Coordinates of N, CA and C in Angstrom, one line a residue:
M253 N 0.9 -1.2 0.0 CA 0.0 0.0 0.0 C 0.9 1.2 0.0
S254 N 0.6 2.2 -0.9 CA 1.5 3.4 -1.0 C 1.3 4.3 0.3
R255 N 2.2 5.2 0.4 CA 2.1 6.2 1.5 C 0.7 6.9 1.5
I256 N 0.3 7.3 0.2 CA -0.9 8.1 0.1 C -2.0 7.3 0.5
A257 N -2.1 6.0 0.0 CA -3.3 5.2 0.3 C -3.3 4.9 1.8
A258 N -2.2 4.7 2.4 CA -2.1 4.5 3.9 C -2.6 5.7 4.6
G259 N -2.3 6.9 4.1 CA -2.7 8.1 4.7 C -4.3 8.3 4.6
L260 N -4.8 7.9 3.5 CA -6.2 8.0 3.3 C -6.9 7.0 4.2
C261 N -6.3 5.8 4.4 CA -7.0 4.8 5.3 C -7.0 5.3 6.7
A262 N -5.9 5.9 7.1 CA -5.8 6.5 8.4 C -6.9 7.6 8.6
L263 N -7.1 8.3 7.5 CA -8.1 9.4 7.6 C -9.5 8.7 7.8
L264 N -9.8 7.7 7.1 CA -11.0 6.9 7.2 C -11.2 6.4 8.7
L265 N -10.1 6.0 9.3 CA -10.2 5.5 10.7 C -10.6 6.7 11.6
A266 N -10.2 7.9 11.1 CA -10.5 9.1 12.0 C -11.9 9.6 11.8
V267 N -12.7 9.0 11.0 CA -14.1 9.5 10.7 C -14.9 9.7 12.0
P268 N -14.9 8.7 12.9 CA -15.7 9.0 14.1 C -15.3 10.3 14.8
L269 N -14.0 10.6 14.8 CA -13.6 11.9 15.4 C -14.2 13.1 14.6
L270 N -14.2 12.9 13.2 CA -14.8 14.0 12.4 C -16.3 14.3 12.8
A271 N -17.0 13.1 12.9 CA -18.4 13.3 13.3 C -18.5 13.8 14.7
G272 N -17.5 13.7 15.5 CA -17.6 14.3 16.9 C -17.3 15.8 16.9
G273 N -16.9 16.4 15.8 CA -16.8 17.8 15.7 C -15.4 18.3 15.7
V274 N -14.4 17.5 15.5 CA -13.0 18.0 15.4 C -12.5 18.0 14.0
A275 N -13.4 18.1 13.0 CA -13.0 18.1 11.6 C -12.0 19.3 11.4
A276 N -12.3 20.4 12.0 CA -11.4 21.6 11.7 C -10.0 21.3 12.1
G277 N -9.7 20.6 13.2 CA -8.4 20.4 13.6 C -7.7 19.4 12.6
L278 N -8.5 18.4 12.2 CA -7.9 17.4 11.3 C -7.7 17.8 9.9
L279 N -8.6 18.7 9.4 CA -8.6 19.1 8.0 C -7.9 20.4 7.9
G280 N -7.6 21.1 8.9 CA -6.9 22.4 8.8 C -5.5 22.2 8.3
G281 N -5.0 23.3 7.7 CA -3.6 23.2 7.2 C -3.3 24.2 6.2
G282 N -2.1 24.3 5.8 CA -1.6 25.3 5.0 C -1.8 25.0 3.5
A283 N -2.9 25.2 2.9 CA -3.1 25.0 1.5 C -2.2 26.0 0.8
D284 N -1.7 25.8 -0.4 CA -0.9 26.7 -1.2 C -1.8 27.8 -1.7
G285 N -1.7 29.0 -1.1 CA -2.6 30.1 -1.4 C -2.4 30.5 -2.8
G286 N -1.3 30.3 -3.5 CA -1.1 30.8 -4.8 C -1.3 29.8 -5.9
K287 N -1.6 28.6 -5.6 CA -1.8 27.5 -6.5 C -3.3 27.3 -6.8
Q288 N -3.7 27.4 -8.0 CA -5.1 27.1 -8.4 C -5.2 25.9 -9.3
P289 N -6.2 25.0 -9.1 CA -6.2 23.8 -9.9 C -6.6 24.2 -11.4
A290 N -6.1 23.4 -12.3 CA -6.4 23.5 -13.7 C -7.8 22.9 -13.8
P291 N -8.6 23.4 -14.8 CA -10.0 22.9 -15.0 C -10.0 21.5 -15.7
S292 N -10.8 20.7 -15.2 CA -11.0 19.4 -15.9 C -11.8 19.5 -17.0
Q293 N -11.9 18.3 -17.8 CA -12.8 18.3 -18.9 C -14.3 18.6 -18.6
A294 N -14.7 18.1 -17.3 CA -16.1 18.3 -16.9 C -16.3 19.8 -16.7
A295 N -15.3 20.5 -16.1 CA -15.4 21.9 -15.9 C -15.6 22.7 -17.2
A296 N -14.8 22.3 -18.2 CA -14.8 23.0 -19.5 C -16.1 22.8 -20.2
Q297 N -16.7 21.6 -19.9 CA -18.0 21.3 -20.6 C -19.2 21.9 -19.9
E298 N -19.2 22.0 -18.6 CA -20.3 22.4 -17.9 C -20.4 23.9 -17.5
I299 N -19.3 24.5 -17.3 CA -19.3 25.9 -16.8 C -19.2 26.8 -17.9
P300 N -20.2 27.8 -18.0 CA -20.2 28.9 -19.0 C -18.9 29.6 -18.8
T301 N -18.3 30.1 -19.9 CA -17.0 30.8 -19.9 C -17.1 32.0 -19.0
G302 N -18.1 32.7 -19.0 CA -18.2 34.0 -18.2 C -18.2 33.6 -16.7
Y303 N -18.9 32.5 -16.4 CA -18.9 32.1 -14.9 C -17.6 31.6 -14.5
Q304 N -16.9 30.8 -15.4 CA -15.6 30.3 -14.9 C -14.6 31.5 -14.7
R305 N -14.7 32.5 -15.5 CA -13.8 33.7 -15.3 C -14.1 34.3 -14.0
L306 N -15.4 34.4 -13.6 CA -15.8 35.0 -12.4 C -15.3 34.2 -11.2
Y307 N -15.5 32.8 -11.3 CA -15.1 32.0 -10.2 C -13.5 32.1 -9.9
V308 N -12.8 32.1 -11.0 CA -11.3 32.3 -10.9 C -10.9 33.7 -10.3
A309 N -11.5 34.7 -10.8 CA -11.2 36.0 -10.4 C -11.7 36.2 -8.9
A310 N -12.8 35.8 -8.6 CA -13.3 35.9 -7.1 C -12.5 35.1 -6.2
A311 N -12.0 33.9 -6.6 CA -11.2 33.1 -5.7 C -9.9 33.8 -5.5
S312 N -9.4 34.5 -6.4 CA -8.1 35.2 -6.2 C -8.2 36.3 -5.1
T313 N -9.4 36.7 -4.7 CA -9.5 37.7 -3.6 C -9.4 37.0 -2.2
C314 N -9.3 35.7 -2.2 CA -9.2 34.9 -1.0 C -8.1 33.9 -1.1
P315 N -6.9 34.2 -0.6 CA -5.8 33.2 -0.7 C -6.1 31.9 -0.1
G316 N -5.9 30.8 -0.8 CA -6.2 29.4 -0.3 C -7.6 28.9 -0.7
L317 N -8.4 29.8 -1.3 CA -9.7 29.3 -1.7 C -9.7 28.9 -3.2
P318 N -9.8 27.6 -3.5 CA -9.8 27.1 -5.0 C -11.0 27.7 -5.7
W319 N -10.8 28.0 -6.9 CA -11.9 28.5 -7.7 C -12.9 27.4 -7.9
T320 N -12.5 26.1 -7.9 CA -13.4 25.0 -8.1 C -14.5 24.9 -7.0
V321 N -14.1 25.4 -5.8 CA -15.1 25.4 -4.7 C -16.3 26.3 -5.0
L322 N -15.9 27.6 -5.5 CA -17.0 28.5 -5.9 C -17.7 27.9 -7.1
A323 N -17.1 27.3 -8.0 CA -17.8 26.7 -9.1 C -18.7 25.6 -8.7
A324 N -18.2 24.8 -7.7 CA -19.1 23.7 -7.2 C -20.4 24.2 -6.6
I325 N -20.2 25.3 -5.8 CA -21.4 25.9 -5.2 C -22.3 26.4 -6.3
G326 N -21.8 27.0 -7.3 CA -22.6 27.5 -8.4 C -23.4 26.4 -9.1
K327 N -22.7 25.3 -9.3 CA -23.3 24.1 -9.9 C -24.4 23.6 -9.0
V328 N -24.1 23.3 -7.8 CA -25.1 22.7 -6.9 C -26.3 23.6 -6.6
E329 N -26.0 24.9 -6.6 CA -27.2 25.8 -6.3 C -28.1 26.1 -7.4
T330 N -27.5 26.5 -8.6 CA -28.3 27.0 -9.7 C -27.8 26.5 -11.0
D331 N -26.9 25.6 -11.1 CA -26.3 25.1 -12.3 C -25.7 26.3 -13.0
H332 N -24.9 27.0 -12.3 CA -24.1 28.2 -12.9 C -25.0 29.2 -13.5
G333 N -26.1 29.5 -12.7 CA -26.9 30.6 -13.0 C -28.0 30.3 -14.1
R334 N -28.0 29.1 -14.5 CA -29.0 28.7 -15.5 C -30.5 28.7 -14.9
N335 N -30.5 28.8 -13.6 CA -31.8 28.9 -12.9 C -31.6 30.0 -11.8
P336 N -31.3 31.3 -12.3 CA -30.9 32.3 -11.3 C -32.1 32.9 -10.5
D337 N -33.3 32.8 -11.0 CA -34.4 33.4 -10.3 C -35.1 32.5 -9.3
W338 N -34.6 31.3 -9.2 CA -35.2 30.3 -8.2 C -35.0 30.8 -6.8
T339 N -36.0 30.9 -6.0 CA -35.9 31.2 -4.6 C -36.2 30.0 -3.7
S340 N -35.3 29.6 -2.8 CA -35.5 28.4 -2.0 C -36.6 28.6 -1.0
R341 N -37.0 27.5 -0.4 CA -38.0 27.5 0.7 C -37.5 28.3 1.8
A342 N -36.2 28.4 2.0 CA -35.6 29.2 3.1 C -35.4 30.7 2.8
G343 N -35.7 31.0 1.4 CA -35.7 32.4 1.0 C -34.4 32.8 0.3
A344 N -33.5 31.8 0.1 CA -32.2 32.1 -0.6 C -32.5 32.4 -2.0
Q345 N -31.7 33.4 -2.5 CA -31.9 34.0 -3.9 C -30.6 34.0 -4.7
G346 N -30.8 34.2 -6.0 CA -29.6 34.5 -6.9 C -28.8 33.2 -7.3
P347 N -27.8 33.4 -8.1 CA -27.1 32.3 -8.7 C -26.3 31.6 -7.6
M348 N -26.0 32.2 -6.5 CA -25.2 31.5 -5.4 C -26.0 31.3 -4.2
Q349 N -27.3 31.5 -4.4 CA -28.3 31.2 -3.3 C -28.0 31.7 -2.0
F350 N -27.9 33.1 -1.9 CA -27.7 33.8 -0.7 C -29.0 34.1 0.0
L351 N -29.0 34.0 1.4 CA -30.2 34.6 2.1 C -29.9 36.1 2.0
P352 N -30.9 37.0 1.8 CA -30.8 38.4 1.8 C -29.9 39.0 2.8
A353 N -30.2 38.6 4.1 CA -29.4 39.1 5.2 C -27.9 38.8 5.2
T354 N -27.7 37.6 4.8 CA -26.2 37.2 4.6 C -25.6 38.0 3.5
F355 N -26.3 38.1 2.4 CA -25.7 38.8 1.3 C -25.4 40.3 1.7
A356 N -26.4 40.9 2.5 CA -26.2 42.3 2.9 C -24.9 42.4 3.8
A357 N -24.6 41.4 4.5 CA -23.4 41.4 5.4 C -22.1 41.2 4.7
Y358 N -22.1 40.5 3.5 CA -20.9 40.1 2.9 C -20.8 40.6 1.4
R359 N -21.7 41.5 1.0 CA -21.9 41.9 -0.4 C -20.6 42.5 -0.9
V360 N -20.3 42.2 -2.2 CA -19.2 42.8 -2.9 C -19.7 43.2 -4.3
D361 N -19.3 44.4 -4.6 CA -19.6 44.9 -6.0 C -18.6 44.2 -7.0
G362 N -19.0 43.1 -7.4 CA -18.0 42.2 -8.2 C -17.7 42.8 -9.6
D363 N -18.7 43.5 -10.2 CA -18.4 44.1 -11.5 C -18.2 45.6 -11.5
A364 N -18.1 46.2 -10.3 CA -17.7 47.5 -10.1 C -18.6 48.5 -10.8
D365 N -19.9 48.2 -10.8 CA -20.9 49.1 -11.4 C -21.5 50.0 -10.4
G366 N -21.1 50.0 -9.2 CA -21.6 50.9 -8.2 C -22.7 50.4 -7.4
T367 N -23.2 49.2 -7.7 CA -24.3 48.7 -7.0 C -24.1 47.2 -6.6
T368 N -24.8 46.6 -5.7 CA -24.7 45.2 -5.4 C -26.0 44.6 -5.5
D369 N -26.1 43.5 -6.2 CA -27.4 42.9 -6.5 C -27.2 41.4 -6.3
I370 N -28.1 40.8 -5.5 CA -28.0 39.4 -5.1 C -28.2 38.5 -6.4
N371 N -28.9 39.0 -7.4 CA -29.1 38.3 -8.6 C -28.0 38.5 -9.7
N372 N -27.1 39.4 -9.5 CA -26.0 39.7 -10.4 C -24.9 38.7 -10.2
P373 N -24.6 37.9 -11.3 CA -23.6 36.8 -11.1 C -22.2 37.3 -10.5
A374 N -21.8 38.4 -11.0 CA -20.5 38.9 -10.5 C -20.6 39.3 -9.0
D375 N -21.6 40.0 -8.6 CA -21.8 40.3 -7.2 C -21.9 39.1 -6.4
A376 N -22.7 38.2 -6.8 CA -23.0 36.9 -6.1 C -21.8 36.1 -5.9
V377 N -21.0 35.9 -6.9 CA -19.8 35.0 -6.9 C -18.7 35.7 -6.0
Y378 N -18.5 37.0 -6.2 CA -17.6 37.6 -5.3 C -17.9 37.7 -3.8
S379 N -19.3 37.8 -3.6 CA -19.8 37.9 -2.2 C -19.6 36.5 -1.6
A380 N -19.8 35.5 -2.4 CA -19.6 34.1 -1.9 C -18.2 33.9 -1.5
A381 N -17.3 34.4 -2.3 CA -15.9 34.2 -2.0 C -15.6 35.0 -0.6
A382 N -16.1 36.2 -0.5 CA -15.9 37.0 0.7 C -16.5 36.2 1.9
Y383 N -17.7 35.6 1.8 CA -18.3 34.9 2.9 C -17.5 33.7 3.3
L384 N -17.1 32.9 2.3 CA -16.3 31.7 2.6 C -14.9 32.1 3.2
C385 N -14.3 33.2 2.7 CA -13.1 33.6 3.2 C -13.2 33.9 4.8
A386 N -14.3 34.6 5.1 CA -14.5 35.0 6.5 C -14.9 33.8 7.3
S387 N -15.2 32.7 6.7 CA -15.8 31.5 7.5 C -14.8 30.4 7.6
G388 N -13.5 30.6 7.1 CA -12.5 29.5 7.3 C -11.7 29.2 6.2
A389 N -12.1 29.8 4.9 CA -11.4 29.3 3.7 C -10.1 30.1 3.5
R390 N -9.9 31.2 4.2 CA -8.6 31.9 4.0 C -7.4 31.1 4.2
N391 N -6.5 31.0 3.3 CA -5.3 30.3 3.4 C -5.5 28.8 3.5
G392 N -6.8 28.4 3.0 CA -7.1 27.0 3.0 C -7.2 26.4 4.4
A393 N -7.5 27.2 5.4 CA -7.4 26.8 6.8 C -8.5 25.7 7.0
D394 N -9.7 25.9 6.6 CA -10.7 24.9 6.9 C -11.9 25.1 5.9
I395 N -11.7 24.6 4.7 CA -12.8 24.8 3.7 C -14.0 24.1 4.0
P396 N -14.0 22.9 4.5 CA -15.2 22.2 4.9 C -16.0 23.0 5.9
A397 N -15.4 23.6 6.9 CA -16.1 24.4 7.8 C -16.7 25.6 7.2
A398 N -16.0 26.2 6.3 CA -16.5 27.4 5.5 C -17.8 27.0 4.7
L399 N -17.7 25.8 4.1 CA -18.9 25.4 3.4 C -20.1 25.0 4.3
F400 N -19.8 24.5 5.5 CA -20.8 24.2 6.5 C -21.5 25.4 7.0
S401 N -20.7 26.5 7.1 CA -21.2 27.8 7.4 C -22.1 28.3 6.3
Y402 N -21.8 28.1 5.1 CA -22.5 28.5 4.0 C -23.9 27.8 3.9
N403 N -23.9 26.5 4.3 CA -25.1 25.7 4.3 C -24.9 24.6 5.4
H404 N -25.6 24.7 6.5 CA -25.4 23.8 7.6 C -26.0 22.4 7.4
D405 N -25.3 21.8 6.5 CA -25.6 20.4 6.2 C -24.4 19.6 5.6
N406 N -24.1 18.6 6.4 CA -22.9 17.8 6.1 C -23.0 17.2 4.6
S407 N -24.2 16.8 4.3 CA -24.3 16.2 2.9 C -24.1 17.3 1.8
Y408 N -24.5 18.5 2.1 CA -24.2 19.6 1.1 C -22.7 19.9 1.0
V409 N -22.0 19.8 2.2 CA -20.5 20.0 2.2 C -19.9 18.9 1.3
A410 N -20.3 17.6 1.6 CA -19.7 16.5 0.8 C -20.0 16.7 -0.7
R411 N -21.2 17.1 -1.0 CA -21.7 17.2 -2.4 C -20.8 18.3 -3.1
V412 N -20.6 19.5 -2.4 CA -19.8 20.5 -3.0 C -18.4 20.1 -3.2
L413 N -17.8 19.5 -2.2 CA -16.4 19.1 -2.3 C -16.2 18.0 -3.4
T414 N -17.1 17.1 -3.5 CA -17.1 16.1 -4.6 C -17.2 16.8 -5.9
Q415 N -18.0 17.8 -6.1 CA -18.1 18.5 -7.4 C -16.9 19.3 -7.6
A416 N -16.3 19.9 -6.6 CA -15.1 20.7 -6.8 C -14.0 19.9 -7.2
D417 N -13.9 18.6 -6.7 CA -12.9 17.7 -7.1 C -13.0 17.3 -8.6
A418 N -14.3 17.1 -9.0 CA -14.6 16.8 -10.4 C -14.2 17.9 -11.3
Y419 N -14.2 19.1 -10.8 CA -13.8 20.2 -11.7 C -12.3 20.5 -11.7
S420 N -11.6 19.7 -11.0 CA -10.1 19.9 -10.8 C -9.4 18.9 -11.7
E421 N -8.5 19.3 -12.5 CA -7.7 18.3 -13.3 C -6.7 17.6 -12.4
P422 N -6.7 16.3 -12.3 CA -5.8 15.6 -11.5 C -4.3 16.0 -11.8
T423 N -3.6 16.1 -10.8 CA -2.2 16.5 -11.0 C -1.1 15.5 -10.6
S424 N -1.5 14.3 -10.1 CA -0.6 13.3 -9.8 C -1.2 11.9 -9.9
S425 N -0.3 10.9 -9.8 CA -0.8 9.5 -9.9 C -1.7 9.1 -8.7
S426 N -1.7 9.9 -7.6 CA -2.5 9.7 -6.4 C -4.0 9.8 -6.7
S427 N -4.3 10.4 -7.9 CA -5.7 10.6 -8.2 C -6.5 9.3 -8.3
V428 N -5.9 8.3 -8.8 CA -6.5 7.0 -9.0 C -6.9 6.4 -7.6
E429 N -5.9 6.5 -6.7 CA -6.2 6.0 -5.3 C -7.2 6.8 -4.7
C430 N -7.2 8.1 -4.8 CA -8.2 9.0 -4.2 C -9.6 8.6 -4.8
Q431 N -9.7 8.4 -6.0 CA -11.0 8.1 -6.6 C -11.5 6.8 -6.1
L432 N -10.7 5.8 -5.9 CA -11.1 4.5 -5.3 C -11.6 4.7 -3.9
V433 N -10.9 5.4 -3.1 CA -11.4 5.6 -1.7 C -12.7 6.5 -1.7
Q434 N -12.7 7.5 -2.6 CA -14.0 8.3 -2.6 C -15.1 7.5 -3.0
S435 N -15.0 6.5 -4.0 CA -16.1 5.7 -4.5 C -16.5 4.8 -3.3
T436 N -15.7 4.3 -2.6 CA -16.0 3.4 -1.4 C -16.8 4.2 -0.4
V437 N -16.4 5.4 0.0 CA -17.0 6.2 1.0 C -18.4 6.7 0.4
Q438 N -18.4 7.1 -0.8 CA -19.6 7.6 -1.4 C -20.7 6.6 -1.6
S439 N -20.3 5.4 -1.8 CA -21.3 4.3 -2.0 C -22.1 4.1 -0.7
G440 N -21.5 4.4 0.4 CA -22.2 4.1 1.6 C -22.2 2.7 2.1
S441 N -21.5 1.9 1.3 CA -21.6 0.4 1.6 C -21.0 0.0 3.0
D442 N -20.1 0.9 3.4 CA -19.4 0.6 4.7 C -19.9 1.5 5.8
G443 N -21.1 2.2 5.6 CA -21.6 3.0 6.7 C -21.0 4.3 6.9
F444 N -20.2 4.8 5.9 CA -19.5 6.0 6.0 C -20.5 7.2 5.9
S445 N -20.3 8.3 6.6 CA -21.2 9.4 6.6 C -20.8 10.4 5.6
S446 N -21.6 11.4 5.4 CA -21.3 12.5 4.4 C -20.1 13.3 5.0
A447 N -19.9 13.3 6.3 CA -18.7 14.0 6.9 C -17.5 13.3 6.5
A448 N -17.6 11.9 6.4 CA -16.4 11.1 5.9 C -16.0 11.5 4.5
L449 N -17.1 11.5 3.7 CA -16.8 11.8 2.3 C -16.2 13.2 2.1
A450 N -16.7 14.2 2.9 CA -16.1 15.5 2.8 C -14.7 15.5 3.2
A451 N -14.3 14.7 4.3 CA -13.0 14.6 4.7 C -12.1 14.0 3.6
V452 N -12.5 13.0 3.0 CA -11.7 12.3 2.0 C -11.5 13.2 0.8
V453 N -12.6 13.8 0.3 CA -12.4 14.7 -0.9 C -11.5 15.8 -0.6
Y454 N -11.6 16.4 0.6 CA -10.7 17.5 0.9 C -9.3 17.0 1.0
A455 N -9.1 15.9 1.6 CA -7.7 15.3 1.7 C -7.1 15.1 0.3
C456 N -7.9 14.6 -0.6 CA -7.4 14.3 -2.0 C -7.1 15.6 -2.6
A457 N -7.9 16.6 -2.4 CA -7.6 17.9 -3.0 C -6.3 18.4 -2.5
Q458 N -6.0 18.3 -1.2 CA -4.8 18.7 -0.7 C -3.6 18.0 -1.3
I459 N -3.7 16.7 -1.4 CA -2.6 15.9 -2.0 C -2.3 16.3 -3.4
G460 N -3.4 16.7 -4.2 CA -3.2 17.1 -5.6 C -3.0 15.9 -6.4

């Protein structure tokens, strides 16, 4: 078993601790704030060019925040603005599905037009980056925690991290091992939780 695979197995053994609320300590760490993942084929096929530029530009305002995380939120929430007028049962609005009060607290004029609009893609994406950055994503300290703050649902965190991983072009031979471990956890056949999946996906992203 390779060192990477062994590390992932060790992480799986730590899942009960994650469920106990110490995910921040286990997953925290110094992500490379200047390194951004290359887009995968799935990203090129699914993300409109204008949105991908927004995700990359907005992520650059928060060192350690991968643009793929913003893109994954955009995909999960409104399929990159293809359904921007949808309002959730909780009242979330716009392409990044902000609650109005949260948007008001973190709003950013992403397109520098002098106004901030929850339904404006640039404003919404830049505001999402600001919110994630303030919630733990700065310097890659704890992206899962930042996502949980964005939406208090472990299954949401796992779904976004899985999508973000799908949008990242693999950069090493470890990707095959990571995919195998992720498939095992995601299948649920061994009783792993969404918190476990979030942990594995995040660990794989850090390995590169």
